[in-house]
Amino acid sequence: MVAIFAAFIAAGGIFSAYGINPIHAYAVIAHDALVVPGAFPEIFRSTIPLLLTGVGLVLAFRAQFYNIGAEGQLLAGAVAATGVALFTPVRGPMTLPVMFAAGFVGGALWGLLPSLLKLRLNVNEVITTLMMNYIALYFVSWLVTGPWRGPSVRGFAYTDQFPAAAWLPLIPGTRIHWPTLALGVVLAAGCAVLLARTRLGFAIRVQGENPEAARYVGINALRTTLLVMLLSGGAAGLAGVGEVAGVHHKLLDPNQVSLGYGYTAIIVAWLARGQALATLITATLFGLIYSSGDVMQVSLQMPFRVTSVFNGLILFFLIGSERLLAYRVRWAPRPAPADPPAPAAAPHRPSGEEQWE
Amino acid sequence: MHSASAPSALPSVPSGASVRLAVKEISKTFPGVVANDRVTLDVRRGEVHALLGENGAGKTTLMNILYGIYQPDAGEIVIDGREVRVRSPRDAIAHGVGMVPQHFLLVRRHTVAENVALGLSGTRFLLPVRGVEMQINAFADRYGLRVDPHAAVWHLSISEQQRVEILKALLRGAEILILDEPTSVLTPQEATQLFGVLRRMKEEGKSVIFITHKLDEVLAAADRVTVMRKGRVIDTVPVGMASKPQLARMMVGHDVDFQLPARRPGTGAPALVVEDLWVQGDRGLPVVRGVSFVLHRQEILGIAGVAGNGQRELVEALTGLRRVERGRVTALDRDVSRWSPRTMSKMGVAHIPEERIRMGIVPPMSVTENAILRRYEEPPFSRGPLMDYVSATRFAQQLIVEYSIQTPSPRTPARLLSGGNIQKLILARELSHRPDLIIAAHPTYGLDVSTTDRIHRLLLQRRDDCAAVLLVSEDLDEIRALADRIGVMYGGELVAVVPAGTDRETVGLLMAGQRV
């Protein structure tokens, strides 16, 4: 909590740099993002992909697999769903379920390659998953400018619009594609149960907390890691489906499909501290930050990318405070009675007051 | 030598001129634990002062206070008659206090000289190592600490690494040297050598504080001994006036029976047959080279040897953790050369691993979860894909009572338990399924006297219940006390298997690689 407040204060500095009174800025954001009619549901528009991806990452992080590749897995899911929507004869009520299934598989496969490299050749997963992001990004760019460019969109770099059967239903009056949101909530709950109550969850935790102990009791690292990465990549893939089927209704420039959700989800998962259900809260928090980004753009004429700065600040303060969590902050140690210039003048506050979190 | 940084130049304390270091009424509390309770002791010039106590008695806390790692809550430290505040190890070094930690802090890829030069003040900016090499050689000759300054640390044996740590402290100008459990990693001969070094340092007027929980070492090496128990000093006595039972009583708080139950004669059928076993180490070189032996039921075979002579790889191969390159392992009448740890355990082979925290438990998980680690996928602990934590907790509670594991609750994370209780938890888990073959690596390493005794009795009890025990240990006394036969490993080979009664010296020579 302290870390987030510190980030807010630091971000205030940025507002000042833009010549906007930070208090005024926060007031505007609070008003426009929460109070203005129709603004509140906007929060959930980015919460949805963050939730799905975040839950997947929680799972991966619990197994000590540092999946930085959610962005790519999300895009892979979006591509798979687009493929189903535009280039297969699946139509009617089956379209959406098939798209979700394809998206899950797409994301899972995208996550599979780094996990195989890690397990077979011990290649660092941070690097491979990160690189896979770029591959996915340029692959999508190539698709929408090349083979998949819609014949009916006159040279714009996106595909044709999806048929109506591939549009996710929205909550009336909002832009919340609720099936994806429901999927996210179910996934978060399912993940929590998986970790806390199942055999696989037990194996994942042992594997993640102490790989040596997992080896010692004969837990199959290959199997658990692969399963985790399938789920983690698959969850990100589902988020990708939600974006193309619920928001854009077409595949377009990768930077518009995902506003850095795969990266922000890392913070979402980190903040959740390994608790799948906590992502419900953290993802909403970051949904708020995203929608504040819109507000900043519209009402304060600041670039939308400021949200990334904001995210960066929060992550920075969080990681910075990580070590401090282990300590209780107290004023100077009680001086030895012999020390003449006793700094005992410093008021000795009750130690509870300065505790972090 | 003494830095002027200590602001408090209090008039000297009226204690004997020969007192170099005095600790007065030091108290230190950690949340829930009083680690040091008004501890007072003094260390004289030219003295080897042993600090004896069980694990958790507060020895290491006290030393960490002296070395500036912790700050005391109350009390004072007086060095050479002046009260000092030791705020950091740097302060401690400035006051002439050096420490050789139990787990060495050396950069493994660097040479000895580089390690010693690291953090040494007054070295040249360019090529700092040259001058240090000469100093190392000078000190090495003076104290008998032979070590090649050019050797990379990872090439060195444990005892050589320890010499490097001692040299590091000496070159930093240590007048008071603290050694934390220095002999736990040494052969008897190496320990004797170390005591020789200590003697030479003593003759030069240096003071040595020597932390241990082994009574024999106190009697062999120290001039005076301070016994600590539960954070308090029980007494300080000259070693010449102390006897082993008396020290043990002071340390444990009650009489200690050094007599283990008598052996029952006779052995059963072969439980483990190892034929010409070859195993590769982490670097891909053969580190177990053609080992063969037979272990019978109702027998404890001790494997002695200095660390790093293939024992770890042998144990890993026998428990399915490491591939058998060549040869054959037959356990409980089945060829298990290619078996996985899981199937081995299911068949009735228990493994008490060498590194109990790194391998034996999952530290952040609860005592319950650690108790079922081996059998988490079997009923009653799991049904189908779901875990049954109710029966798991019941099982854990049963183990806690049966093996007297001290834990606030079964839900406590295992990392919060003391080393001894962690080991009891591992033993409870491994022995609860009545295994027929127990492979125990260093089962009592670093544990206090009472827990050690408890674990010894457990192993003996299993032996008498018809199980076979392979006991790998660096503690020769432990092996001599428990084993029916003693095998000695050196350079990856089982150089000899001798009867239990063989004297220490013979076994020690075998451990050092001399064929007898």
PDB file of N, CA, C and O in Angstrom, chain B residues 254-305:
ATOM      1  N   HIS B 254      20.509 -31.388  32.109  1.00  0.00           N
ATOM      2  CA  HIS B 254      20.269 -32.606  32.869  1.00  0.00           C
ATOM      3  C   HIS B 254      21.365 -33.596  32.488  1.00  0.00           C
ATOM      4  O   HIS B 254      22.136 -33.361  31.553  1.00  0.00           O
ATOM      5  N   ASP B 255      21.404 -34.699  33.166  1.00  0.00           N
ATOM      6  CA  ASP B 255      22.453 -35.674  32.878  1.00  0.00           C
ATOM      7  C   ASP B 255      22.257 -36.267  31.498  1.00  0.00           C
ATOM      8  O   ASP B 255      21.134 -36.463  31.046  1.00  0.00           O
ATOM      9  N   VAL B 256      23.365 -36.500  30.829  1.00  0.00           N
ATOM     10  CA  VAL B 256      23.290 -37.083  29.509  1.00  0.00           C
ATOM     11  C   VAL B 256      23.852 -38.492  29.564  1.00  0.00           C
ATOM     12  O   VAL B 256      24.904 -38.726  30.128  1.00  0.00           O
ATOM     13  N   ASP B 257      23.075 -39.387  28.987  1.00  0.00           N
ATOM     14  CA  ASP B 257      23.510 -40.770  28.931  1.00  0.00           C
ATOM     15  C   ASP B 257      24.287 -40.957  27.642  1.00  0.00           C
ATOM     16  O   ASP B 257      23.728 -40.870  26.557  1.00  0.00           O
ATOM     17  N   PHE B 258      25.579 -41.149  27.758  1.00  0.00           N
ATOM     18  CA  PHE B 258      26.366 -41.302  26.543  1.00  0.00           C
ATOM     19  C   PHE B 258      26.273 -42.720  25.987  1.00  0.00           C
ATOM     20  O   PHE B 258      26.836 -43.043  24.962  1.00  0.00           O
ATOM     21  N   GLN B 259      25.572 -43.545  26.734  1.00  0.00           N
ATOM     22  CA  GLN B 259      25.505 -44.944  26.342  1.00  0.00           C
ATOM     23  C   GLN B 259      24.290 -45.184  25.459  1.00  0.00           C
ATOM     24  O   GLN B 259      23.162 -44.976  25.876  1.00  0.00           O
ATOM     25  N   LEU B 260      24.502 -45.600  24.231  1.00  0.00           N
ATOM     26  CA  LEU B 260      23.380 -45.941  23.367  1.00  0.00           C
ATOM     27  C   LEU B 260      23.019 -47.393  23.620  1.00  0.00           C
ATOM     28  O   LEU B 260      23.839 -48.162  24.112  1.00  0.00           O
ATOM     29  N   PRO B 261      21.781 -47.760  23.291  1.00  0.00           N
ATOM     30  CA  PRO B 261      21.374 -49.155  23.514  1.00  0.00           C
ATOM     31  C   PRO B 261      22.347 -50.147  22.854  1.00  0.00           C
ATOM     32  O   PRO B 261      22.875 -49.864  21.785  1.00  0.00           O
ATOM     33  N   ALA B 262      22.511 -51.240  23.470  1.00  0.00           N
ATOM     34  CA  ALA B 262      23.492 -52.209  22.979  1.00  0.00           C
ATOM     35  C   ALA B 262      23.039 -52.812  21.655  1.00  0.00           C
ATOM     36  O   ALA B 262      21.848 -52.870  21.358  1.00  0.00           O
ATOM     37  N   ARG B 263      24.026 -53.228  20.878  1.00  0.00           N
ATOM     38  CA  ARG B 263      23.695 -53.858  19.597  1.00  0.00           C
ATOM     39  C   ARG B 263      23.090 -55.227  19.837  1.00  0.00           C
ATOM     40  O   ARG B 263      23.509 -55.956  20.715  1.00  0.00           O
ATOM     41  N   ARG B 264      22.161 -55.534  18.980  1.00  0.00           N
ATOM     42  CA  ARG B 264      21.678 -56.900  19.009  1.00  0.00           C
ATOM     43  C   ARG B 264      22.511 -57.683  18.013  1.00  0.00           C
ATOM     44  O   ARG B 264      22.740 -57.200  16.905  1.00  0.00           O
ATOM     45  N   PRO B 265      22.935 -58.846  18.380  1.00  0.00           N
ATOM     46  CA  PRO B 265      23.832 -59.559  17.471  1.00  0.00           C
ATOM     47  C   PRO B 265      23.069 -60.090  16.256  1.00  0.00           C
ATOM     48  O   PRO B 265      21.854 -60.267  16.305  1.00  0.00           O
ATOM     49  N   GLY B 266      23.793 -60.341  15.216  1.00  0.00           N
ATOM     50  CA  GLY B 266      23.220 -60.998  14.048  1.00  0.00           C
ATOM     51  C   GLY B 266      22.669 -60.028  13.043  1.00  0.00           C
ATOM     52  O   GLY B 266      22.221 -58.939  13.384  1.00  0.00           O
ATOM     53  N   THR B 267      22.726 -60.384  11.790  1.00  0.00           N
ATOM     54  CA  THR B 267      22.169 -59.560  10.738  1.00  0.00           C
ATOM     55  C   THR B 267      21.275 -60.428   9.865  1.00  0.00           C
ATOM     56  O   THR B 267      21.356 -61.645   9.875  1.00  0.00           O
ATOM     57  N   GLY B 268      20.427 -59.748   9.099  1.00  0.00           N
ATOM     58  CA  GLY B 268      19.469 -60.458   8.273  1.00  0.00           C
ATOM     59  C   GLY B 268      19.914 -60.597   6.835  1.00  0.00           C
ATOM     60  O   GLY B 268      21.113 -60.552   6.529  1.00  0.00           O
ATOM     61  N   ALA B 269      18.927 -60.726   5.969  1.00  0.00           N
ATOM     62  CA  ALA B 269      19.194 -60.916   4.545  1.00  0.00           C
ATOM     63  C   ALA B 269      19.719 -59.619   3.935  1.00  0.00           C
ATOM     64  O   ALA B 269      19.501 -58.544   4.487  1.00  0.00           O
ATOM     65  N   PRO B 270      20.390 -59.700   2.783  1.00  0.00           N
ATOM     66  CA  PRO B 270      20.881 -58.478   2.134  1.00  0.00           C
ATOM     67  C   PRO B 270      19.708 -57.591   1.737  1.00  0.00           C
ATOM     68  O   PRO B 270      18.713 -58.060   1.184  1.00  0.00           O
ATOM     69  N   ALA B 271      19.827 -56.287   2.049  1.00  0.00           N
ATOM     70  CA  ALA B 271      18.763 -55.346   1.692  1.00  0.00           C
ATOM     71  C   ALA B 271      19.210 -54.440   0.549  1.00  0.00           C
ATOM     72  O   ALA B 271      18.393 -53.969  -0.219  1.00  0.00           O
ATOM     73  N   LEU B 272      20.484 -54.207   0.490  1.00  0.00           N
ATOM     74  CA  LEU B 272      21.010 -53.327  -0.563  1.00  0.00           C
ATOM     75  C   LEU B 272      22.310 -53.930  -1.072  1.00  0.00           C
ATOM     76  O   LEU B 272      23.242 -54.152  -0.297  1.00  0.00           O
ATOM     77  N   VAL B 273      22.335 -54.233  -2.352  1.00  0.00           N
ATOM     78  CA  VAL B 273      23.547 -54.779  -2.954  1.00  0.00           C
ATOM     79  C   VAL B 273      23.988 -53.830  -4.060  1.00  0.00           C
ATOM     80  O   VAL B 273      23.239 -53.557  -4.993  1.00  0.00           O
ATOM     81  N   VAL B 274      25.177 -53.307  -3.903  1.00  0.00           N
ATOM     82  CA  VAL B 274      25.711 -52.370  -4.888  1.00  0.00           C
ATOM     83  C   VAL B 274      26.892 -53.053  -5.563  1.00  0.00           C
ATOM     84  O   VAL B 274      27.797 -53.532  -4.890  1.00  0.00           O
ATOM     85  N   GLU B 275      26.832 -53.121  -6.900  1.00  0.00           N
ATOM     86  CA  GLU B 275      27.901 -53.804  -7.630  1.00  0.00           C
ATOM     87  C   GLU B 275      28.541 -52.868  -8.636  1.00  0.00           C
ATOM     88  O   GLU B 275      27.871 -52.385  -9.551  1.00  0.00           O
ATOM     89  N   ASP B 276      29.792 -52.592  -8.455  1.00  0.00           N
ATOM     90  CA  ASP B 276      30.606 -51.820  -9.396  1.00  0.00           C
ATOM     91  C   ASP B 276      29.877 -50.559  -9.878  1.00  0.00           C
ATOM     92  O   ASP B 276      29.684 -50.341 -11.068  1.00  0.00           O
ATOM     93  N   LEU B 277      29.477 -49.733  -8.939  1.00  0.00           N
ATOM     94  CA  LEU B 277      28.670 -48.552  -9.257  1.00  0.00           C
ATOM     95  C   LEU B 277      29.545 -47.386  -9.723  1.00  0.00           C
ATOM     96  O   LEU B 277      30.512 -47.016  -9.051  1.00  0.00           O
ATOM     97  N   TRP B 278      29.192 -46.846 -10.872  1.00  0.00           N
ATOM     98  CA  TRP B 278      29.858 -45.639 -11.388  1.00  0.00           C
ATOM     99  C   TRP B 278      28.825 -44.545 -11.560  1.00  0.00           C
ATOM    100  O   TRP B 278      27.782 -44.771 -12.159  1.00  0.00           O
ATOM    101  N   VAL B 279      29.138 -43.363 -11.044  1.00  0.00           N
ATOM    102  CA  VAL B 279      28.197 -42.247 -11.121  1.00  0.00           C
ATOM    103  C   VAL B 279      28.971 -40.994 -11.503  1.00  0.00           C
ATOM    104  O   VAL B 279      30.108 -40.805 -11.061  1.00  0.00           O
ATOM    105  N   GLN B 280      28.342 -40.168 -12.324  1.00  0.00           N
ATOM    106  CA  GLN B 280      28.984 -38.915 -12.707  1.00  0.00           C
ATOM    107  C   GLN B 280      28.598 -37.783 -11.774  1.00  0.00           C
ATOM    108  O   GLN B 280      27.489 -37.736 -11.277  1.00  0.00           O
ATOM    109  N   GLY B 281      29.534 -36.854 -11.595  1.00  0.00           N
ATOM    110  CA  GLY B 281      29.246 -35.671 -10.781  1.00  0.00           C
ATOM    111  C   GLY B 281      28.629 -34.574 -11.639  1.00  0.00           C
ATOM    112  O   GLY B 281      28.366 -34.777 -12.826  1.00  0.00           O
ATOM    113  N   ASP B 282      28.433 -33.409 -11.031  1.00  0.00           N
ATOM    114  CA  ASP B 282      27.792 -32.317 -11.753  1.00  0.00           C
ATOM    115  C   ASP B 282      28.628 -31.842 -12.936  1.00  0.00           C
ATOM    116  O   ASP B 282      28.117 -31.294 -13.892  1.00  0.00           O
ATOM    117  N   ARG B 283      29.928 -32.017 -12.857  1.00  0.00           N
ATOM    118  CA  ARG B 283      30.768 -31.547 -13.957  1.00  0.00           C
ATOM    119  C   ARG B 283      30.975 -32.616 -15.026  1.00  0.00           C
ATOM    120  O   ARG B 283      31.769 -32.450 -15.932  1.00  0.00           O
ATOM    121  N   GLY B 284      30.270 -33.741 -14.875  1.00  0.00           N
ATOM    122  CA  GLY B 284      30.355 -34.768 -15.894  1.00  0.00           C
ATOM    123  C   GLY B 284      31.524 -35.723 -15.731  1.00  0.00           C
ATOM    124  O   GLY B 284      31.791 -36.534 -16.610  1.00  0.00           O
ATOM    125  N   LEU B 285      32.235 -35.610 -14.622  1.00  0.00           N
ATOM    126  CA  LEU B 285      33.339 -36.542 -14.385  1.00  0.00           C
ATOM    127  C   LEU B 285      32.864 -37.636 -13.442  1.00  0.00           C
ATOM    128  O   LEU B 285      31.989 -37.409 -12.622  1.00  0.00           O
ATOM    129  N   PRO B 286      33.436 -38.831 -13.582  1.00  0.00           N
ATOM    130  CA  PRO B 286      33.023 -39.888 -12.651  1.00  0.00           C
ATOM    131  C   PRO B 286      33.471 -39.546 -11.239  1.00  0.00           C
ATOM    132  O   PRO B 286      34.668 -39.322 -11.006  1.00  0.00           O
ATOM    133  N   VAL B 287      32.538 -39.468 -10.323  1.00  0.00           N
ATOM    134  CA  VAL B 287      32.906 -39.151  -8.943  1.00  0.00           C
ATOM    135  C   VAL B 287      32.630 -40.320  -8.011  1.00  0.00           C
ATOM    136  O   VAL B 287      33.101 -40.337  -6.879  1.00  0.00           O
ATOM    137  N   VAL B 288      31.847 -41.290  -8.468  1.00  0.00           N
ATOM    138  CA  VAL B 288      31.741 -42.561  -7.757  1.00  0.00           C
ATOM    139  C   VAL B 288      32.328 -43.590  -8.704  1.00  0.00           C
ATOM    140  O   VAL B 288      31.877 -43.738  -9.835  1.00  0.00           O
ATOM    141  N   ARG B 289      33.397 -44.238  -8.254  1.00  0.00           N
ATOM    142  CA  ARG B 289      34.170 -45.047  -9.182  1.00  0.00           C
ATOM    143  C   ARG B 289      34.240 -46.487  -8.711  1.00  0.00           C
ATOM    144  O   ARG B 289      35.098 -46.845  -7.922  1.00  0.00           O
ATOM    145  N   GLY B 290      33.311 -47.256  -9.214  1.00  0.00           N
ATOM    146  CA  GLY B 290      33.368 -48.688  -8.964  1.00  0.00           C
ATOM    147  C   GLY B 290      33.139 -49.067  -7.513  1.00  0.00           C
ATOM    148  O   GLY B 290      33.934 -49.810  -6.933  1.00  0.00           O
ATOM    149  N   VAL B 291      32.082 -48.558  -6.908  1.00  0.00           N
ATOM    150  CA  VAL B 291      31.799 -48.884  -5.519  1.00  0.00           C
ATOM    151  C   VAL B 291      30.953 -50.162  -5.452  1.00  0.00           C
ATOM    152  O   VAL B 291      29.999 -50.312  -6.203  1.00  0.00           O
ATOM    153  N   SER B 292      31.334 -51.077  -4.578  1.00  0.00           N
ATOM    154  CA  SER B 292      30.557 -52.296  -4.351  1.00  0.00           C
ATOM    155  C   SER B 292      30.450 -52.539  -2.851  1.00  0.00           C
ATOM    156  O   SER B 292      31.429 -52.381  -2.128  1.00  0.00           O
ATOM    157  N   PHE B 293      29.271 -52.875  -2.405  1.00  0.00           N
ATOM    158  CA  PHE B 293      29.115 -53.317  -1.020  1.00  0.00           C
ATOM    159  C   PHE B 293      27.766 -53.988  -0.839  1.00  0.00           C
ATOM    160  O   PHE B 293      26.894 -53.909  -1.720  1.00  0.00           O
ATOM    161  N   VAL B 294      27.624 -54.667   0.274  1.00  0.00           N
ATOM    162  CA  VAL B 294      26.356 -55.308   0.611  1.00  0.00           C
ATOM    163  C   VAL B 294      25.925 -54.790   1.976  1.00  0.00           C
ATOM    164  O   VAL B 294      26.733 -54.715   2.901  1.00  0.00           O
ATOM    165  N   LEU B 295      24.665 -54.404   2.084  1.00  0.00           N
ATOM    166  CA  LEU B 295      24.126 -53.959   3.366  1.00  0.00           C
ATOM    167  C   LEU B 295      22.985 -54.894   3.741  1.00  0.00           C
ATOM    168  O   LEU B 295      22.106 -55.165   2.928  1.00  0.00           O
ATOM    169  N   HIS B 296      23.050 -55.432   4.964  1.00  0.00           N
ATOM    170  CA  HIS B 296      22.050 -56.402   5.382  1.00  0.00           C
ATOM    171  C   HIS B 296      20.975 -55.742   6.222  1.00  0.00           C
ATOM    172  O   HIS B 296      21.184 -54.677   6.783  1.00  0.00           O
ATOM    173  N   ARG B 297      19.863 -56.438   6.324  1.00  0.00           N
ATOM    174  CA  ARG B 297      18.858 -56.024   7.286  1.00  0.00           C
ATOM    175  C   ARG B 297      19.440 -56.157   8.687  1.00  0.00           C
ATOM    176  O   ARG B 297      20.335 -56.964   8.927  1.00  0.00           O
ATOM    177  N   GLN B 298      18.906 -55.361   9.590  1.00  0.00           N
ATOM    178  CA  GLN B 298      19.402 -55.332  10.976  1.00  0.00           C
ATOM    179  C   GLN B 298      20.865 -54.934  11.035  1.00  0.00           C
ATOM    180  O   GLN B 298      21.625 -55.433  11.861  1.00  0.00           O
ATOM    181  N   GLU B 299      21.251 -54.077  10.108  1.00  0.00           N
ATOM    182  CA  GLU B 299      22.642 -53.642  10.123  1.00  0.00           C
ATOM    183  C   GLU B 299      22.696 -52.157   9.774  1.00  0.00           C
ATOM    184  O   GLU B 299      21.910 -51.676   8.962  1.00  0.00           O
ATOM    185  N   ILE B 300      23.644 -51.454  10.419  1.00  0.00           N
ATOM    186  CA  ILE B 300      23.920 -50.079  10.016  1.00  0.00           C
ATOM    187  C   ILE B 300      25.311 -50.053   9.414  1.00  0.00           C
ATOM    188  O   ILE B 300      26.278 -50.442  10.071  1.00  0.00           O
ATOM    189  N   LEU B 301      25.376 -49.671   8.146  1.00  0.00           N
ATOM    190  CA  LEU B 301      26.685 -49.517   7.514  1.00  0.00           C
ATOM    191  C   LEU B 301      26.987 -48.024   7.472  1.00  0.00           C
ATOM    192  O   LEU B 301      26.250 -47.242   6.864  1.00  0.00           O
ATOM    193  N   GLY B 302      28.050 -47.641   8.145  1.00  0.00           N
ATOM    194  CA  GLY B 302      28.440 -46.238   8.140  1.00  0.00           C
ATOM    195  C   GLY B 302      29.357 -45.965   6.960  1.00  0.00           C
ATOM    196  O   GLY B 302      30.206 -46.788   6.645  1.00  0.00           O
ATOM    197  N   ILE B 303      29.144 -44.837   6.293  1.00  0.00           N
ATOM    198  CA  ILE B 303      30.071 -44.436   5.232  1.00  0.00           C
ATOM    199  C   ILE B 303      30.762 -43.173   5.715  1.00  0.00           C
ATOM    200  O   ILE B 303      30.147 -42.107   5.815  1.00  0.00           O
ATOM    201  N   ALA B 304      32.048 -43.303   6.032  1.00  0.00           N
ATOM    202  CA  ALA B 304      32.813 -42.157   6.509  1.00  0.00           C
ATOM    203  C   ALA B 304      33.582 -41.578   5.337  1.00  0.00           C
ATOM    204  O   ALA B 304      33.781 -42.234   4.312  1.00  0.00           O
ATOM    205  N   GLY B 305      34.009 -40.363   5.500  1.00  0.00           N
ATOM    206  CA  GLY B 305      34.785 -39.729   4.456  1.00  0.00           C
ATOM    207  C   GLY B 305      34.643 -38.232   4.544  1.00  0.00           C
ATOM    208  O   GLY B 305      33.670 -37.726   5.091  1.00  0.00           O
TER     209      GLY B 305
END
